[in-house]
PDB file of C-alpha atoms and ligand atoms in Angstrom:
ATOM      1  CA  MET A   1      17.239 -47.455  24.981  1.00 88.00           C
ATOM      2  CA  GLN A   2      16.859 -44.236  22.921  1.00 95.00           C
ATOM      3  CA  VAL A   3      14.151 -44.192  20.231  1.00 96.00           C
ATOM      4  CA  GLN A   4      14.136 -41.482  17.549  1.00 97.00           C
ATOM      5  CA  PHE A   5      10.715 -40.472  16.211  1.00 98.00           C
ATOM      6  CA  SER A   6       9.000 -37.735  14.188  1.00 98.00           C
ATOM      7  CA  LYS A   7       5.706 -36.063  14.968  1.00 98.00           C
ATOM      8  CA  MET A   8       3.724 -35.368  11.781  1.00 98.00           C
ATOM      9  CA  HIS A   9       0.179 -34.602  10.686  1.00 98.00           C
ATOM     10  CA  GLY A  10      -2.068 -34.713   7.653  1.00 97.00           C
ATOM     11  CA  LEU A  11      -4.709 -31.983   8.062  1.00 98.00           C
ATOM     12  CA  GLY A  12      -4.498 -32.266  11.838  1.00 98.00           C
ATOM     13  CA  ASN A  13      -4.767 -36.077  11.904  1.00 98.00           C
ATOM     14  CA  ASP A  14      -1.550 -36.550  13.825  1.00 98.00           C
ATOM     15  CA  PHE A  15       1.008 -39.305  13.990  1.00 98.00           C
ATOM     16  CA  MET A  16       4.083 -40.518  15.799  1.00 98.00           C
ATOM     17  CA  VAL A  17       6.309 -41.971  13.062  1.00 98.00           C
ATOM     18  CA  ILE A  18       9.122 -44.392  13.847  1.00 98.00           C
ATOM     19  CA  ASP A  19      11.858 -45.591  11.492  1.00 97.00           C
ATOM     20  CA  ASN A  20      12.041 -49.304  12.221  1.00 97.00           C
ATOM     21  CA  VAL A  21      14.369 -49.800   9.249  1.00 96.00           C
ATOM     22  CA  THR A  22      17.430 -48.454  11.104  1.00 96.00           C
ATOM     23  CA  GLN A  23      15.918 -48.994  14.578  1.00 97.00           C
ATOM     24  CA  ASN A  24      14.324 -52.043  16.158  1.00 96.00           C
ATOM     25  CA  VAL A  25      11.459 -50.871  18.344  1.00 96.00           C
ATOM     26  CA  TYR A  26       8.565 -52.832  19.745  1.00 95.00           C
ATOM     27  CA  PHE A  27       5.749 -51.337  21.868  1.00 96.00           C
ATOM     28  CA  SER A  28       3.131 -53.253  23.826  1.00 97.00           C
ATOM     29  CA  THR A  29      -0.527 -52.259  23.443  1.00 97.00           C
ATOM     30  CA  GLU A  30      -0.377 -50.571  26.839  1.00 98.00           C
ATOM     31  CA  LYS A  31       2.753 -48.601  25.845  1.00 97.00           C
ATOM     32  CA  ILE A  32       1.049 -47.392  22.644  1.00 98.00           C
ATOM     33  CA  GLN A  33      -1.964 -46.251  24.674  1.00 98.00           C
ATOM     34  CA  GLN A  34       0.337 -44.372  27.054  1.00 97.00           C
ATOM     35  CA  LEU A  35       2.312 -42.742  24.220  1.00 98.00           C
ATOM     36  CA  ALA A  36      -0.933 -41.730  22.479  1.00 97.00           C
ATOM     37  CA  ASP A  37      -2.184 -39.933  25.578  1.00 98.00           C
ATOM     38  CA  ARG A  38      -2.136 -36.172  25.006  1.00 97.00           C
ATOM     39  CA  ASN A  39      -1.368 -35.406  28.655  1.00 97.00           C
ATOM     40  CA  PHE A  40       0.826 -38.271  29.823  1.00 95.00           C
ATOM     41  CA  GLY A  41       2.461 -39.171  26.508  1.00 96.00           C
ATOM     42  CA  ILE A  42       3.483 -37.803  23.130  1.00 97.00           C
ATOM     43  CA  GLY A  43      -0.146 -37.595  21.929  1.00 98.00           C
ATOM     44  CA  PHE A  44      -1.289 -38.885  18.530  1.00 98.00           C
ATOM     45  CA  ASP A  45      -4.239 -40.375  16.624  1.00 97.00           C
ATOM     46  CA  GLN A  46      -2.122 -43.149  15.133  1.00 97.00           C
ATOM     47  CA  LEU A  47       1.409 -44.591  15.497  1.00 98.00           C
ATOM     48  CA  LEU A  48       3.121 -45.412  12.175  1.00 98.00           C
ATOM     49  CA  MET A  49       6.016 -47.897  12.154  1.00 97.00           C
ATOM     50  CA  VAL A  50       8.196 -47.878   8.986  1.00 97.00           C
ATOM     51  CA  GLU A  51       9.660 -51.317   8.275  1.00 97.00           C
ATOM     52  CA  PRO A  52      11.786 -52.921   5.563  1.00 97.00           C
ATOM     53  CA  PRO A  53       9.692 -54.422   2.748  1.00 96.00           C
ATOM     54  CA  TYR A  54       8.080 -57.813   3.293  1.00 91.00           C
ATOM     55  CA  ASP A  55       8.145 -58.293  -0.501  1.00 90.00           C
ATOM     56  CA  PRO A  56      11.013 -57.437  -2.908  1.00 91.00           C
ATOM     57  CA  GLU A  57       8.507 -55.598  -5.125  1.00 92.00           C
ATOM     58  CA  GLU A  58       7.952 -53.011  -2.371  1.00 96.00           C
ATOM     59  CA  ASP A  59      10.183 -50.286  -0.955  1.00 97.00           C
ATOM     60  CA  PHE A  60       8.758 -50.473   2.563  1.00 97.00           C
ATOM     61  CA  HIS A  61       6.105 -52.052   4.752  1.00 96.00           C
ATOM     62  CA  TYR A  62       4.251 -49.854   7.198  1.00 94.00           C
ATOM     63  CA  ARG A  63       2.259 -50.770  10.300  1.00 97.00           C
ATOM     64  CA  ILE A  64      -0.493 -48.614  11.768  1.00 97.00           C
ATOM     65  CA  PHE A  65      -1.719 -48.568  15.371  1.00 98.00           C
ATOM     66  CA  ASN A  66      -4.685 -46.579  16.645  1.00 97.00           C
ATOM     67  CA  ALA A  67      -4.529 -44.602  19.887  1.00 96.00           C
ATOM     68  CA  ASP A  68      -6.207 -47.526  21.682  1.00 96.00           C
ATOM     69  CA  GLY A  69      -3.291 -49.741  20.612  1.00 97.00           C
ATOM     70  CA  SER A  70      -5.264 -51.714  18.004  1.00 96.00           C
ATOM     71  CA  GLU A  71      -3.318 -52.532  14.838  1.00 96.00           C
ATOM     72  CA  VAL A  72      -5.198 -51.618  11.656  1.00 95.00           C
ATOM     73  CA  SER A  73      -4.611 -52.001   7.953  1.00 94.00           C
ATOM     74  CA  GLN A  74      -5.026 -48.580   6.376  1.00 95.00           C
ATOM     75  CA  CYS A  75      -4.341 -44.911   7.111  1.00 94.00           C
ATOM     76  CA  GLY A  76      -4.665 -42.456   4.241  1.00 96.00           C
ATOM     77  CA  ASN A  77      -3.347 -39.323   5.953  1.00 97.00           C
ATOM     78  CA  GLY A  78      -0.661 -41.502   7.470  1.00 97.00           C
ATOM     79  CA  ALA A  79       0.404 -42.757   4.026  1.00 97.00           C
ATOM     80  CA  ARG A  80       1.100 -39.179   2.919  1.00 97.00           C
ATOM     81  CA  CYS A  81       3.127 -38.483   6.074  1.00 98.00           C
ATOM     82  CA  PHE A  82       4.913 -41.812   5.613  1.00 97.00           C
ATOM     83  CA  ALA A  83       6.036 -40.771   2.107  1.00 97.00           C
ATOM     84  CA  ARG A  84       7.311 -37.397   3.353  1.00 97.00           C
ATOM     85  CA  PHE A  85       9.082 -39.129   6.266  1.00 97.00           C
ATOM     86  CA  VAL A  86      11.011 -41.773   4.292  1.00 97.00           C
ATOM     87  CA  LYS A  87      12.152 -39.185   1.704  1.00 96.00           C
ATOM     88  CA  SER A  88      13.208 -36.591   4.313  1.00 95.00           C
ATOM     89  CA  LYS A  89      15.066 -39.219   6.360  1.00 96.00           C
ATOM     90  CA  GLY A  90      16.974 -40.351   3.270  1.00 96.00           C
ATOM     91  CA  LEU A  91      15.469 -43.855   3.424  1.00 96.00           C
ATOM     92  CA  ILE A  92      14.630 -43.475  -0.273  1.00 96.00           C
ATOM     93  CA  ASN A  93      15.635 -40.957  -2.940  1.00 96.00           C
ATOM     94  CA  ARG A  94      12.732 -41.450  -5.363  1.00 95.00           C
ATOM     95  CA  SER A  95       9.422 -39.598  -5.444  1.00 96.00           C
ATOM     96  CA  LYS A  96       7.424 -42.730  -6.305  1.00 97.00           C
ATOM     97  CA  ILE A  97       7.243 -45.058  -3.287  1.00 97.00           C
ATOM     98  CA  ARG A  98       5.746 -48.540  -3.180  1.00 97.00           C
ATOM     99  CA  VAL A  99       4.514 -49.633   0.223  1.00 96.00           C
ATOM    100  CA  SER A 100       2.578 -52.519   1.663  1.00 93.00           C
ATOM    101  CA  THR A 101       0.351 -52.546   4.725  1.00 92.00           C
ATOM    102  CA  LYS A 102      -1.698 -55.297   6.380  1.00 90.00           C
ATOM    103  CA  SER A 103      -4.416 -54.718   3.783  1.00 85.00           C
ATOM    104  CA  GLY A 104      -2.353 -54.688   0.616  1.00 89.00           C
ATOM    105  CA  LYS A 105      -0.135 -52.499  -1.524  1.00 91.00           C
ATOM    106  CA  MET A 106      -0.197 -48.771  -2.324  1.00 94.00           C
ATOM    107  CA  THR A 107       1.856 -46.418  -4.468  1.00 96.00           C
ATOM    108  CA  LEU A 108       2.674 -42.971  -3.100  1.00 97.00           C
ATOM    109  CA  TYR A 109       3.805 -39.976  -5.171  1.00 97.00           C
ATOM    110  CA  LEU A 110       5.616 -36.951  -3.714  1.00 97.00           C
ATOM    111  CA  GLU A 111       4.358 -34.079  -5.913  1.00 96.00           C
ATOM    112  CA  LYS A 112       6.520 -31.071  -6.855  1.00 93.00           C
ATOM    113  CA  ASP A 113       4.120 -28.709  -5.046  1.00 93.00           C
ATOM    114  CA  GLY A 114       4.720 -30.506  -1.740  1.00 92.00           C
ATOM    115  CA  GLN A 115       1.419 -32.386  -1.802  1.00 97.00           C
ATOM    116  CA  VAL A 116       1.367 -36.189  -1.788  1.00 98.00           C
ATOM    117  CA  THR A 117      -0.841 -38.378  -3.999  1.00 98.00           C
ATOM    118  CA  VAL A 118      -1.730 -41.854  -2.782  1.00 97.00           C
ATOM    119  CA  ASN A 119      -3.159 -44.553  -5.011  1.00 96.00           C
ATOM    120  CA  MET A 120      -5.459 -46.108  -2.409  1.00 96.00           C
ATOM    121  CA  GLY A 121      -6.367 -49.118  -4.523  1.00 94.00           C
ATOM    122  CA  ARG A 122      -9.878 -50.202  -5.473  1.00 96.00           C
ATOM    123  CA  PRO A 123     -12.795 -49.510  -3.091  1.00 97.00           C
ATOM    124  CA  GLU A 124     -14.252 -52.851  -1.944  1.00 97.00           C
ATOM    125  CA  PHE A 125     -18.058 -52.985  -1.622  1.00 98.00           C
ATOM    126  CA  GLU A 126     -18.531 -56.755  -1.128  1.00 98.00           C
ATOM    127  CA  PRO A 127     -20.002 -56.938   2.411  1.00 98.00           C
ATOM    128  CA  SER A 128     -17.929 -59.953   3.493  1.00 98.00           C
ATOM    129  CA  LYS A 129     -14.744 -58.039   2.579  1.00 97.00           C
ATOM    130  CA  ILE A 130     -15.620 -54.842   4.451  1.00 98.00           C
ATOM    131  CA  PRO A 131     -16.585 -56.753   6.681  1.00 98.00           C
ATOM    132  CA  LEU A 132     -20.294 -56.076   7.177  1.00 98.00           C
ATOM    133  CA  LYS A 133     -23.044 -58.554   8.028  1.00 98.00           C
ATOM    134  CA  ALA A 134     -25.385 -58.253   5.025  1.00 98.00           C
ATOM    135  CA  ASN A 135     -26.837 -60.700   2.482  1.00 95.00           C
ATOM    136  CA  LYS A 136     -25.740 -58.623  -0.511  1.00 96.00           C
ATOM    137  CA  HIS A 137     -24.238 -55.244  -1.461  1.00 97.00           C
ATOM    138  CA  GLU A 138     -26.672 -52.346  -1.071  1.00 97.00           C
ATOM    139  CA  LYS A 139     -26.032 -48.715  -1.996  1.00 97.00           C
ATOM    140  CA  THR A 140     -27.592 -47.850   1.362  1.00 98.00           C
ATOM    141  CA  TYR A 141     -27.947 -50.202   4.337  1.00 98.00           C
ATOM    142  CA  VAL A 142     -30.515 -49.799   7.129  1.00 98.00           C
ATOM    143  CA  ILE A 143     -28.886 -50.314  10.525  1.00 98.00           C
ATOM    144  CA  ARG A 144     -30.787 -50.186  13.808  1.00 97.00           C
ATOM    145  CA  ALA A 145     -28.791 -49.016  16.802  1.00 94.00           C
ATOM    146  CA  ASP A 146     -30.544 -48.371  20.138  1.00 93.00           C
ATOM    147  CA  ASP A 147     -33.610 -46.307  19.196  1.00 95.00           C
ATOM    148  CA  HIS A 148     -32.002 -44.999  15.968  1.00 96.00           C
ATOM    149  CA  THR A 149     -32.731 -46.263  12.436  1.00 97.00           C
ATOM    150  CA  LEU A 150     -29.643 -45.297  10.446  1.00 98.00           C
ATOM    151  CA  PHE A 151     -29.090 -45.249   6.673  1.00 98.00           C
ATOM    152  CA  CYS A 152     -25.471 -45.651   5.614  1.00 98.00           C
ATOM    153  CA  GLY A 153     -23.249 -46.732   2.774  1.00 98.00           C
ATOM    154  CA  ALA A 154     -20.362 -49.099   3.537  1.00 98.00           C
ATOM    155  CA  VAL A 155     -17.023 -49.802   1.860  1.00 98.00           C
ATOM    156  CA  SER A 156     -13.503 -50.979   2.627  1.00 98.00           C
ATOM    157  CA  MET A 157     -10.546 -48.805   1.642  1.00 97.00           C
ATOM    158  CA  GLY A 158      -8.342 -51.440   3.225  1.00 96.00           C
ATOM    159  CA  ASN A 159     -10.138 -50.581   6.458  1.00 97.00           C
ATOM    160  CA  PRO A 160     -13.882 -50.607   7.140  1.00 98.00           C
ATOM    161  CA  HIS A 161     -15.973 -47.439   6.686  1.00 98.00           C
ATOM    162  CA  CYS A 162     -19.638 -46.589   6.899  1.00 98.00           C
ATOM    163  CA  VAL A 163     -20.887 -43.160   5.769  1.00 98.00           C
ATOM    164  CA  LEU A 164     -24.138 -41.409   6.662  1.00 98.00           C
ATOM    165  CA  GLU A 165     -25.436 -38.396   4.721  1.00 98.00           C
ATOM    166  CA  VAL A 166     -26.352 -35.448   6.974  1.00 98.00           C
ATOM    167  CA  ASP A 167     -27.854 -32.006   6.279  1.00 98.00           C
ATOM    168  CA  ASN A 168     -25.071 -30.174   8.150  1.00 98.00           C
ATOM    169  CA  VAL A 169     -21.892 -31.701   9.567  1.00 98.00           C
ATOM    170  CA  ASP A 170     -21.746 -28.940  12.202  1.00 98.00           C
ATOM    171  CA  THR A 171     -24.963 -30.191  13.818  1.00 98.00           C
ATOM    172  CA  ALA A 172     -24.504 -33.925  13.135  1.00 98.00           C
ATOM    173  CA  ASP A 173     -24.702 -36.060  16.276  1.00 97.00           C
ATOM    174  CA  VAL A 174     -21.190 -37.467  15.687  1.00 98.00           C
ATOM    175  CA  HIS A 175     -20.461 -38.312  19.327  1.00 97.00           C
ATOM    176  CA  THR A 176     -23.700 -40.273  19.829  1.00 97.00           C
ATOM    177  CA  ILE A 177     -23.989 -42.068  16.486  1.00 98.00           C
ATOM    178  CA  GLY A 178     -20.231 -42.579  15.994  1.00 98.00           C
ATOM    179  CA  PRO A 179     -19.694 -44.794  19.058  1.00 97.00           C
ATOM    180  CA  LEU A 180     -23.020 -46.596  18.409  1.00 97.00           C
ATOM    181  CA  LEU A 181     -21.820 -47.724  14.965  1.00 98.00           C
ATOM    182  CA  GLU A 182     -18.077 -48.038  15.704  1.00 97.00           C
ATOM    183  CA  ARG A 183     -18.617 -51.315  17.555  1.00 96.00           C
ATOM    184  CA  HIS A 184     -22.021 -52.314  16.128  1.00 98.00           C
ATOM    185  CA  ASP A 185     -22.430 -56.081  15.704  1.00 97.00           C
ATOM    186  CA  ARG A 186     -23.151 -55.615  11.982  1.00 98.00           C
ATOM    187  CA  PHE A 187     -19.440 -54.666  11.683  1.00 98.00           C
ATOM    188  CA  PRO A 188     -17.511 -57.670  13.087  1.00 98.00           C
ATOM    189  CA  GLU A 189     -14.186 -55.788  13.047  1.00 97.00           C
ATOM    190  CA  GLY A 190     -15.616 -52.407  14.033  1.00 98.00           C
ATOM    191  CA  VAL A 191     -15.916 -49.493  11.616  1.00 98.00           C
ATOM    192  CA  ASN A 192     -14.862 -45.893  10.957  1.00 98.00           C
ATOM    193  CA  VAL A 193     -17.989 -43.702  10.801  1.00 98.00           C
ATOM    194  CA  GLY A 194     -18.240 -40.806   8.320  1.00 98.00           C
ATOM    195  CA  PHE A 195     -20.820 -37.982   8.376  1.00 98.00           C
ATOM    196  CA  MET A 196     -21.078 -36.450   4.887  1.00 98.00           C
ATOM    197  CA  GLN A 197     -22.769 -33.187   3.866  1.00 98.00           C
ATOM    198  CA  ILE A 198     -23.087 -32.954   0.079  1.00 98.00           C
ATOM    199  CA  LEU A 199     -22.671 -29.361  -1.203  1.00 98.00           C
ATOM    200  CA  SER A 200     -22.486 -30.358  -4.893  1.00 98.00           C
ATOM    201  CA  ALA A 201     -21.442 -33.322  -7.041  1.00 98.00           C
ATOM    202  CA  ASP A 202     -17.798 -32.219  -6.708  1.00 98.00           C
ATOM    203  CA  HIS A 203     -17.711 -30.800  -3.159  1.00 98.00           C
ATOM    204  CA  ILE A 204     -18.569 -32.292   0.242  1.00 98.00           C
ATOM    205  CA  ARG A 205     -17.950 -31.582   3.933  1.00 98.00           C
ATOM    206  CA  LEU A 206     -17.059 -34.547   6.146  1.00 98.00           C
ATOM    207  CA  ARG A 207     -16.495 -35.436   9.796  1.00 98.00           C
ATOM    208  CA  VAL A 208     -15.213 -38.878  10.818  1.00 98.00           C
ATOM    209  CA  PHE A 209     -15.528 -40.724  14.108  1.00 98.00           C
ATOM    210  CA  GLU A 210     -12.612 -43.149  13.762  1.00 97.00           C
ATOM    211  CA  ARG A 211     -12.506 -46.728  15.012  1.00 97.00           C
ATOM    212  CA  GLY A 212     -10.085 -46.856  17.915  1.00 95.00           C
ATOM    213  CA  SER A 213      -9.333 -43.124  18.015  1.00 95.00           C
ATOM    214  CA  GLY A 214     -12.626 -41.205  18.154  1.00 96.00           C
ATOM    215  CA  GLU A 215     -13.327 -38.090  16.079  1.00 98.00           C
ATOM    216  CA  THR A 216     -10.189 -36.832  14.315  1.00 97.00           C
ATOM    217  CA  LEU A 217      -9.619 -33.546  12.486  1.00 98.00           C
ATOM    218  CA  ALA A 218      -9.286 -35.478   9.253  1.00 98.00           C
ATOM    219  CA  CYS A 219      -9.447 -39.045   7.955  1.00 98.00           C
ATOM    220  CA  GLY A 220      -7.924 -39.748   4.563  1.00 98.00           C
ATOM    221  CA  SER A 221      -9.399 -43.209   4.084  1.00 98.00           C
ATOM    222  CA  GLY A 222     -12.684 -41.785   5.382  1.00 98.00           C
ATOM    223  CA  ALA A 223     -12.633 -39.116   2.670  1.00 98.00           C
ATOM    224  CA  CYS A 224     -11.981 -41.818   0.069  1.00 98.00           C
ATOM    225  CA  ALA A 225     -14.827 -43.922   1.474  1.00 98.00           C
ATOM    226  CA  ALA A 226     -17.276 -41.009   1.407  1.00 98.00           C
ATOM    227  CA  VAL A 227     -16.526 -40.210  -2.248  1.00 98.00           C
ATOM    228  CA  ALA A 228     -16.721 -43.868  -3.318  1.00 98.00           C
ATOM    229  CA  ILE A 229     -20.056 -44.339  -1.532  1.00 98.00           C
ATOM    230  CA  GLY A 230     -21.431 -41.006  -2.747  1.00 98.00           C
ATOM    231  CA  GLN A 231     -20.485 -41.926  -6.329  1.00 98.00           C
ATOM    232  CA  ILE A 232     -22.097 -45.394  -6.082  1.00 97.00           C
ATOM    233  CA  GLN A 233     -25.239 -43.668  -4.747  1.00 97.00           C
ATOM    234  CA  GLY A 234     -25.262 -41.423  -7.836  1.00 97.00           C
ATOM    235  CA  LYS A 235     -24.687 -38.242  -5.814  1.00 98.00           C
ATOM    236  CA  LEU A 236     -20.991 -37.468  -6.459  1.00 98.00           C
ATOM    237  CA  GLY A 237     -18.745 -37.079  -9.499  1.00 98.00           C
ATOM    238  CA  LYS A 238     -15.291 -38.409 -10.289  1.00 98.00           C
ATOM    239  CA  ASP A 239     -13.155 -35.557  -8.885  1.00 98.00           C
ATOM    240  CA  VAL A 240     -14.331 -34.333  -5.474  1.00 98.00           C
ATOM    241  CA  ARG A 241     -13.065 -31.769  -2.956  1.00 98.00           C
ATOM    242  CA  VAL A 242     -13.544 -33.053   0.580  1.00 98.00           C
ATOM    243  CA  ASP A 243     -13.521 -30.402   3.335  1.00 98.00           C
ATOM    244  CA  LEU A 244     -12.707 -31.904   6.736  1.00 98.00           C
ATOM    245  CA  PRO A 245     -12.365 -29.921   9.981  1.00 98.00           C
ATOM    246  CA  GLY A 246      -8.562 -29.938   9.526  1.00 98.00           C
ATOM    247  CA  GLY A 247      -8.518 -29.011   5.832  1.00 98.00           C
ATOM    248  CA  SER A 248      -9.245 -30.254   2.315  1.00 98.00           C
ATOM    249  CA  LEU A 249      -8.353 -33.311   0.259  1.00 98.00           C
ATOM    250  CA  ARG A 250      -8.833 -34.018  -3.460  1.00 98.00           C
ATOM    251  CA  ILE A 251     -10.292 -37.450  -4.193  1.00 98.00           C
ATOM    252  CA  ARG A 252     -10.475 -38.865  -7.730  1.00 98.00           C
ATOM    253  CA  TRP A 253     -12.190 -42.111  -8.697  1.00 98.00           C
ATOM    254  CA  GLN A 254     -13.263 -43.192 -12.192  1.00 97.00           C
ATOM    255  CA  GLY A 255     -15.648 -45.753 -10.711  1.00 93.00           C
ATOM    256  CA  ALA A 256     -16.151 -49.483 -11.287  1.00 85.00           C
ATOM    257  CA  ASP A 257     -12.889 -51.434 -10.895  1.00 89.00           C
ATOM    258  CA  SER A 258     -10.538 -48.449 -11.146  1.00 97.00           C
ATOM    259  CA  THR A 259      -8.272 -47.407  -8.297  1.00 97.00           C
ATOM    260  CA  LEU A 260      -8.995 -44.318  -6.224  1.00 97.00           C
ATOM    261  CA  LYS A 261      -6.489 -41.483  -5.737  1.00 98.00           C
ATOM    262  CA  MET A 262      -6.183 -39.075  -2.817  1.00 98.00           C
ATOM    263  CA  THR A 263      -4.064 -35.894  -2.881  1.00 98.00           C
ATOM    264  CA  GLY A 264      -3.258 -33.743   0.109  1.00 98.00           C
ATOM    265  CA  PRO A 265      -0.570 -32.307   2.395  1.00 98.00           C
ATOM    266  CA  ALA A 266       1.790 -33.968   4.871  1.00 98.00           C
ATOM    267  CA  GLU A 267       3.477 -31.840   7.521  1.00 98.00           C
ATOM    268  CA  HIS A 268       6.482 -32.475   9.747  1.00 97.00           C
ATOM    269  CA  ILE A 269       6.116 -30.913  13.202  1.00 98.00           C
ATOM    270  CA  TYR A 270       9.224 -31.975  15.150  1.00 98.00           C
ATOM    271  CA  ASP A 271      11.727 -34.768  15.708  1.00 98.00           C
ATOM    272  CA  GLY A 272      11.912 -36.260  19.170  1.00 97.00           C
ATOM    273  CA  GLN A 273      13.757 -38.821  21.208  1.00 97.00           C
ATOM    274  CA  LEU A 274      12.176 -41.281  23.601  1.00 95.00           C
ATOM    275  CA  THR A 275      14.049 -43.024  26.418  1.00 92.00           C
ATOM    276  CA  LEU A 276      12.604 -46.506  27.026  1.00 87.00           C
TER     277      LEU A 276
HETATM  278  N1  API B 301      -6.796 -41.564  10.158  1.00 62.88           N
HETATM  279  C1  API B 301      -6.653 -42.618   9.171  1.00 62.88           C
HETATM  280  C2  API B 301      -7.635 -43.723   9.398  1.00 62.88           C
HETATM  281  C3  API B 301      -7.157 -44.619  10.440  1.00 62.88           C
HETATM  282  C4  API B 301      -8.040 -45.802  10.410  1.00 62.88           C
HETATM  283  C5  API B 301      -8.259 -46.378  11.764  1.00 62.88           C
HETATM  284  N2  API B 301      -9.028 -45.484  12.621  1.00 62.88           N
HETATM  285  C6  API B 301      -9.001 -47.683  11.632  1.00 62.88           C
HETATM  286  O1  API B 301      -9.330 -48.234  12.668  1.00 62.88           O
HETATM  287  O2  API B 301      -9.224 -48.124  10.490  1.00 62.88           O
HETATM  288  C7  API B 301      -6.772 -42.118   7.754  1.00 62.88           C
HETATM  289  O3  API B 301      -6.387 -40.972   7.517  1.00 62.88           O
HETATM  290  O4  API B 301      -7.197 -42.905   6.884  1.00 62.88           O
END
């Protein structure tokens, strides 16, 4: 069986994207892990599967799988690449695209300058909906992990995120603290771990140790989470530039119950064919 795919990235967060509207592909968890391997497979942070809509109100449904094969419910950089993919493959001829994922619905906008804006929905701070074991919402939670006492904000952008503020992302202990929190028992479904350095109210640097994939060059939902948490903590404004190792995103959030918007690039690298 021949499977057509595209390799894409959003600021170096890279994806294998499969059109499962005109194809009918299924991969086991083990196959996804093998394909994600950067030596023995294609190599990617996440696999994105484009499907017909589950709901007539939507244009598409899209499924997201981490490199470890786990299926998750949100991928911000992936949403931008998804929009570029469906337009370039002629699966849609509009620039406004409505898509659903496991976590809900999003609207994507292909901008004239080549950037993509994603309405990521409303940040969710209620602990049970992140999910996080806590009696009530706090702007900053205290989490003990091994001999560390960690202070982090927590939010769901459709997937769980915790964010720690650090003095300098370059010296942050991402590869010790990230794995400690990723599977901490306070986060029943695991968590993506952001390390945020605040330069000003409208400019931060960020590194993210992702659930199921490890540190990536960029994490769109992680950038959204950092701005939402920073704003709730009174440290960030409503229109923030987020510098990640792979590049910059623009995040806008008016606060309270409004939806959050992310704008950034989506790049096509190559089209490939897989023989199964
Ligand atoms: N790279 C993605 C995040 C993938 C989320 C995944 N690591 C999870 O387990 O939630 C992004 O740009 O939002």
